[in-house]
Short mmCIF file of C-alpha atoms in Angstrom, two decimals:
data_model
loop_
_atom_site.label_atom_id
_atom_site.label_comp_id
_atom_site.label_asym_id
_atom_site.label_seq_id
_atom_site.Cartn_x
_atom_site.Cartn_y
_atom_site.Cartn_z
CA MET A 177 -13.95 84.42 -24.75
CA ALA A 178 -15.47 84.55 -27.72
CA HIS A 179 -16.55 81.44 -30.14
CA GLU A 180 -16.46 81.53 -33.57
CA THR A 181 -17.12 79.24 -36.91
CA HIS A 182 -16.12 80.22 -39.90
CA LYS A 183 -14.62 78.03 -42.03
CA GLN A 184 -11.27 79.97 -44.23
CA VAL A 185 -8.13 78.69 -45.08
CA ASP A 186 -4.94 80.11 -42.83
CA ALA A 187 -2.54 82.46 -44.80
CA ILE A 188 1.17 81.67 -43.11
CA THR A 189 0.29 77.63 -43.31
CA GLY A 190 -2.24 77.58 -46.14
CA VAL A 191 -4.43 74.78 -44.52
CA THR A 192 -8.01 75.08 -43.95
CA THR A 193 -9.26 75.79 -40.80
CA THR A 194 -12.44 73.75 -38.26
CA GLY A 195 -13.79 76.73 -38.83
CA HIS A 196 -13.41 77.50 -34.45
CA SER A 197 -12.07 79.92 -33.04
CA TRP A 198 -11.00 80.92 -29.60
CA ASP A 199 -9.96 84.85 -28.58
CA ASN A 200 -8.92 84.28 -32.78
CA ILE A 201 -7.18 81.65 -31.93
CA GLN A 202 -7.70 79.39 -34.91
CA GLU A 203 -8.28 75.65 -35.41
CA LEU A 204 -6.32 74.22 -38.09
CA ASN A 205 -8.05 71.51 -39.40
CA ASN A 206 -5.01 68.60 -40.12
CA PRO A 207 -6.82 65.23 -39.83
CA LEU A 208 -4.49 62.36 -38.46
CA PRO A 209 -2.28 59.90 -40.65
CA ARG A 210 -4.11 57.93 -42.22
CA TRP A 211 -1.41 54.98 -40.73
CA TRP A 212 -1.84 56.17 -37.41
CA LEU A 213 -5.63 55.76 -38.00
CA TRP A 214 -5.19 52.29 -39.23
CA THR A 215 -2.85 51.21 -36.47
CA PHE A 216 -5.33 52.18 -33.80
CA TYR A 217 -8.25 50.47 -35.58
CA PHE A 218 -5.87 47.14 -35.31
CA THR A 219 -5.19 48.09 -31.93
CA ILE A 220 -8.94 47.78 -30.86
CA VAL A 221 -9.44 45.13 -32.67
CA TRP A 222 -6.91 43.24 -31.84
CA ALA A 223 -7.69 44.18 -28.15
CA ILE A 224 -10.87 42.77 -28.46
CA ALA A 225 -9.42 39.77 -30.09
CA TYR A 226 -7.43 39.21 -27.25
CA CYS A 227 -10.47 39.59 -24.69
CA ILE A 228 -12.31 36.40 -27.03
CA ALA A 229 -9.00 34.07 -27.18
CA TYR A 230 -7.90 34.23 -23.33
CA PRO A 231 -8.61 34.99 -19.59
CA ALA A 232 -9.20 38.81 -20.11
CA TRP A 233 -11.84 40.20 -17.38
CA PRO A 234 -13.01 39.54 -13.67
CA MET A 235 -16.91 38.26 -12.31
CA VAL A 236 -18.18 38.51 -8.92
CA SER A 237 -16.16 34.86 -8.38
CA SER A 238 -14.25 33.68 -11.21
CA TYR A 239 -12.98 35.38 -14.59
CA THR A 240 -13.58 35.28 -18.47
CA LYS A 241 -11.97 31.69 -19.60
CA GLY A 242 -10.98 32.66 -23.10
CA MET A 243 -12.23 30.62 -26.36
CA LEU A 244 -8.28 28.79 -26.41
CA GLY A 245 -8.50 28.01 -23.03
CA TRP A 246 -5.18 28.43 -21.89
CA GLN A 247 -3.93 30.24 -18.78
CA SER A 248 -0.03 31.65 -18.02
CA ARG A 249 -0.55 29.48 -14.68
CA ASP A 250 -0.92 26.68 -16.34
CA ALA A 251 1.89 27.17 -17.76
CA VAL A 252 4.22 28.31 -15.48
CA GLU A 253 3.09 24.66 -13.36
CA VAL A 254 3.67 22.94 -16.39
CA GLU A 255 7.16 24.15 -16.81
CA LEU A 256 7.48 24.20 -12.72
CA ALA A 257 7.14 20.32 -12.89
CA ALA A 258 8.90 19.68 -15.76
CA LEU A 259 12.29 20.94 -14.00
CA LYS A 260 10.97 19.54 -11.10
CA ASP A 261 11.55 15.93 -12.95
CA GLN A 262 14.41 17.37 -14.67
CA ARG A 263 16.40 17.28 -11.17
CA SER A 264 14.56 15.10 -9.61
CA GLY A 265 17.47 12.48 -9.37
CA MET A 266 19.76 14.78 -7.94
CA THR A 267 17.29 15.93 -5.25
CA ALA A 268 16.84 12.19 -4.57
CA LYS A 269 20.39 11.77 -3.27
CA LEU A 270 20.18 15.30 -1.69
CA ALA A 271 17.42 13.95 0.50
CA THR A 272 18.87 10.97 1.65
CA ALA A 273 23.19 11.58 1.89
CA SER A 274 24.21 13.34 4.69
CA LEU A 275 25.19 17.01 5.49
CA GLU A 276 29.16 15.35 5.47
CA ASP A 277 28.73 13.15 2.06
CA ILE A 278 26.86 15.98 0.28
CA LYS A 279 29.83 18.55 0.77
CA LYS A 280 32.22 15.54 0.19
CA THR A 281 30.61 14.58 -3.15
CA PRO A 282 31.25 17.70 -5.62
CA GLU A 283 28.71 17.48 -8.40
CA LEU A 284 26.00 16.91 -5.55
CA PHE A 285 27.23 19.84 -3.40
CA ALA A 286 27.74 22.13 -6.34
CA PHE A 287 23.94 21.74 -6.90
CA ALA A 288 23.26 21.45 -3.32
CA ARG A 289 24.29 25.01 -2.79
CA ALA A 290 22.70 26.44 -5.52
CA GLN A 291 19.07 25.68 -4.53
CA GLY A 292 20.04 26.48 -1.31
CA LYS A 293 21.15 29.95 -3.01
CA ALA A 294 17.77 30.51 -4.42
CA SER A 295 16.13 29.54 -1.58
CA PHE A 296 18.05 32.14 0.89
CA GLY A 297 17.10 34.66 -1.95
CA ASP A 298 14.01 33.63 -1.09
CA ASN A 299 13.49 33.48 2.41
CA CYS A 300 16.60 35.04 4.30
CA ALA A 301 18.17 38.02 2.10
CA PRO A 302 15.45 40.09 3.59
CA CYS A 303 17.35 39.98 7.00
CA HIS A 304 20.75 38.71 5.61
CA GLY A 305 21.25 40.31 2.88
CA ALA A 306 21.30 38.81 -0.49
CA GLY A 307 25.28 37.76 0.18
CA GLY A 308 24.60 36.93 3.96
CA GLY A 309 26.72 40.40 4.79
CA GLY A 310 23.47 40.99 7.29
CA ALA A 311 23.05 44.82 8.98
CA LYS A 312 22.37 46.39 12.13
CA GLY A 313 20.78 43.38 14.68
CA TYR A 314 21.36 40.72 11.84
CA PRO A 315 24.04 38.75 12.34
CA ASN A 316 27.11 38.34 9.20
CA LEU A 317 26.71 34.90 7.34
CA ASN A 318 30.10 35.61 5.89
CA ASP A 319 32.19 35.63 8.72
CA ASP A 320 33.46 32.96 11.24
CA ASP A 321 31.72 34.60 14.40
CA TRP A 322 28.69 32.41 15.29
CA LEU A 323 26.01 32.96 17.74
CA TRP A 324 24.62 29.91 18.26
CA GLY A 325 27.78 27.56 16.48
CA GLY A 326 28.70 27.65 13.02
CA SER A 327 28.99 23.58 12.18
CA LEU A 328 26.07 21.95 9.85
CA GLU A 329 24.75 20.43 12.37
CA GLN A 330 24.77 23.88 14.53
CA ILE A 331 23.25 25.98 11.25
CA GLN A 332 20.80 22.81 10.63
CA GLN A 333 19.67 23.51 13.78
CA THR A 334 19.06 27.00 13.98
CA ILE A 335 17.64 27.21 10.04
CA LEU A 336 14.94 23.85 11.62
CA HIS A 337 13.90 25.61 14.70
CA GLY A 338 14.53 29.50 15.00
CA ALA A 339 16.11 30.71 17.73
CA ARG A 340 13.28 32.60 20.58
CA SER A 341 10.63 31.62 17.96
CA THR A 342 7.16 29.70 18.16
CA SER A 343 9.23 26.01 18.31
CA ASP A 344 10.00 24.41 21.85
CA GLN A 345 12.96 23.42 20.05
CA GLY A 346 14.61 26.51 19.10
CA HIS A 347 17.63 28.41 20.51
CA THR A 348 16.53 30.43 23.57
CA GLY A 349 18.19 33.14 26.39
CA SER A 350 18.00 36.71 25.69
CA MET A 351 20.49 39.57 27.41
CA PRO A 352 18.54 40.65 30.61
CA ALA A 353 17.91 44.21 30.88
CA PHE A 354 20.37 45.18 33.52
CA GLY A 355 19.33 49.32 33.61
CA ARG A 356 15.32 48.99 32.98
CA ASP A 357 14.74 46.29 35.18
CA GLY A 358 16.89 47.95 38.34
CA LEU A 359 19.72 45.47 38.12
CA LEU A 360 22.50 47.80 37.62
CA LYS A 361 22.22 51.29 38.42
CA ARG A 362 23.19 54.20 35.32
CA GLU A 363 27.22 54.80 37.12
CA GLU A 364 27.12 51.12 36.89
CA VAL A 365 25.74 50.60 33.01
CA SER A 366 28.29 52.91 32.43
CA GLN A 367 31.66 51.21 33.84
CA VAL A 368 30.59 47.82 32.47
CA ALA A 369 29.79 49.38 29.01
CA ASP A 370 33.32 51.17 29.75
CA TYR A 371 34.86 47.35 30.50
CA VAL A 372 33.18 45.82 27.24
CA ARG A 373 34.95 47.97 24.85
CA SER A 374 38.35 47.28 26.20
CA LEU A 375 37.53 43.75 25.93
CA SER A 376 38.62 44.00 22.41
CA GLY A 377 40.85 47.12 22.68
CA LEU A 378 38.18 49.96 21.97
CA PRO A 379 39.96 53.25 23.47
CA VAL A 380 37.73 54.42 26.68
CA GLU A 381 37.56 57.82 27.95
CA LYS A 382 40.53 58.30 30.73
CA GLY A 383 39.91 58.18 34.84
CA VAL A 384 37.14 55.46 33.87
CA ASP A 385 37.35 52.97 36.70
CA ILE A 386 37.90 49.76 34.48
CA ALA A 387 38.58 47.75 38.00
CA ALA A 388 34.84 48.35 38.50
CA GLY A 389 33.43 47.23 35.35
CA ALA A 390 35.42 43.60 35.46
CA LYS A 391 34.03 43.27 38.56
CA ILE A 392 30.32 44.24 37.46
CA PHE A 393 31.22 42.16 34.44
CA ALA A 394 31.73 39.12 36.89
CA ASP A 395 29.42 39.50 38.78
CA ASN A 396 26.27 39.84 35.47
CA CYS A 397 27.59 38.56 32.75
CA ALA A 398 30.16 36.21 32.67
CA SER A 399 27.90 33.26 33.28
CA CYS A 400 26.70 33.94 29.69
CA HIS A 401 29.60 36.27 28.39
CA GLY A 402 32.53 33.59 29.43
CA ASP A 403 35.24 34.98 32.38
CA LYS A 404 36.87 36.81 29.67
CA GLY A 405 34.28 37.91 27.21
CA GLN A 406 35.07 34.51 24.96
CA GLY A 407 31.21 34.22 24.23
CA MET A 408 29.03 31.22 24.71
CA GLN A 409 27.59 29.98 21.52
CA GLU A 410 25.11 26.90 24.11
CA MET A 411 23.44 30.84 25.20
CA GLY A 412 23.34 32.78 22.26
CA ALA A 413 26.26 35.02 23.72
CA PRO A 414 28.53 36.90 21.43
CA ASN A 415 32.12 36.81 21.95
CA LEU A 416 33.42 40.14 22.85
CA THR A 417 36.88 40.64 22.49
CA ASP A 418 36.20 40.22 18.94
CA LYS A 419 35.91 43.49 16.58
CA ILE A 420 32.48 42.21 15.54
CA TRP A 421 29.77 43.67 16.32
CA LEU A 422 26.26 43.25 15.69
CA PHE A 423 24.67 46.08 17.06
CA GLY A 424 27.68 48.53 16.70
CA SER A 425 30.45 49.02 19.22
CA ASP A 426 29.77 52.81 20.39
CA LYS A 427 29.16 53.56 24.12
CA VAL A 428 25.87 55.06 23.42
CA THR A 429 24.66 51.45 21.75
CA ILE A 430 26.42 49.27 23.68
CA MET A 431 24.70 50.62 27.16
CA GLU A 432 21.68 50.73 25.31
CA GLY A 433 21.63 47.01 25.07
CA LEU A 434 22.16 47.14 28.70
CA ASN A 435 19.44 48.74 30.06
CA ASN A 436 16.91 47.29 27.81
CA GLY A 437 18.09 44.25 26.70
CA ARG A 438 18.78 42.21 23.46
CA GLY A 439 16.96 39.20 22.18
CA GLY A 440 16.75 39.24 18.22
CA VAL A 441 14.04 36.58 16.95
CA MET A 442 15.19 34.27 14.14
CA PRO A 443 11.47 32.69 12.48
CA THR A 444 11.73 28.47 12.22
CA TRP A 445 11.39 27.01 9.11
CA HIS A 446 10.82 23.53 9.81
CA GLY A 447 7.63 23.08 8.68
CA ARG A 448 7.52 26.70 6.01
CA LEU A 449 10.77 25.11 3.78
CA ASP A 450 10.58 20.87 2.79
CA ASP A 451 13.60 19.19 4.34
CA THR A 452 15.70 18.67 1.88
CA THR A 453 15.49 22.68 0.74
CA ILE A 454 16.55 23.19 4.53
CA LYS A 455 19.55 20.69 4.16
CA ALA A 456 20.72 22.57 0.99
CA LEU A 457 20.22 26.30 2.93
CA THR A 458 22.16 24.35 5.67
CA LEU A 459 25.30 23.68 3.39
CA TYR A 460 25.06 26.95 1.32
CA VAL A 461 25.05 28.84 4.21
CA HIS A 462 27.80 27.07 5.74
CA SER A 463 29.42 27.87 2.20
CA LEU A 464 29.49 31.55 2.49
CA GLY A 465 31.84 31.30 5.01
CA GLY A 466 34.02 30.72 8.61
CA ASP A 467 36.48 27.84 9.10
CA GLN A 468 34.40 25.32 5.79
CA ASN A 469 36.63 22.28 7.94
CA ARG A 470 34.16 21.84 10.73
#
C-alpha cells in the first residue's frame, strides 16, 4: 500500500483533498458543520459542569458529592416519606382492623387490595405469575383449589409461615418417594398411577387392573389424599378427583411423583414483610379467585 501527501482538487466534487492518498484513494477535506462542532463542544462543557454540580465520580470508599449537594437517593426517600404520610390514615386503619372487617369496608378493602397487589408483584409473582396464574409446580391462585385452605385465616397462615420452610409454624408434610425408597414396586407404581388418573375421569389403557391400583391407593395414599382421593388440606395433599393438576396429569408425570415424591417449598414471609403488608397481601390473594364468601 502506497501513501502519498499531495494536495489537489478532486475533479468530481471540486473539493480540495487533504493531501493524503492510499492506493490512489484520495481523502476529501470536508470539515464538520459548525453546528455539529458547537454541539459537541457544548456537551463537553455540560459534562464537566455536571460532574462538578452533582455526584459523579466513584472513589475508594465514597464518591464525589457535587457542589449542589443533591442526590437521587435523598429525593426518592423524600417522595416515599410523603407517600407514606399520605397513606398513613388508611394504613393505620388497615393495621388495626380484622381481615373480616376490612373485607366488609369497601374503601378499606380497595386500599388493601391495591397495596397487596403491589406487594404480590414484588414478592410472589416470580413463582405464582403476575396475575397469580401459577406454573408447573406453583399453584394457580385464581381457582378454588387450595392445598392448605382458602379462607382468609388459612391464607394468612400460609403467607406468614410458608410451607416446608424455615419456620417451625409453617405447613409440613411431603409426598413420600414410593419408588425410590422401595415402598412400591415399579408395577405397583404404574397401577396406582392409572387409578389416580381414573379418579378424575382421565382415560387409562385397556387391560389395566384398576382394582389393584385402588388397593394400592387405599393402603398407601388414602391416609393423606382421602379414601376417594378428595384431598386433605391439613396435609397439603391435593384433591385428585378434580381436573386441576399442579405438576401435570399424564401418566409419566404422575409416576415421576410417585417414584421421587413431591414437596414444594414456600418461604416464610414473617419478618420479611411487616404485618400490615401481609394482611393486605392476604386479602389480595383471597380476592383472586375461589369462594369469596369464605
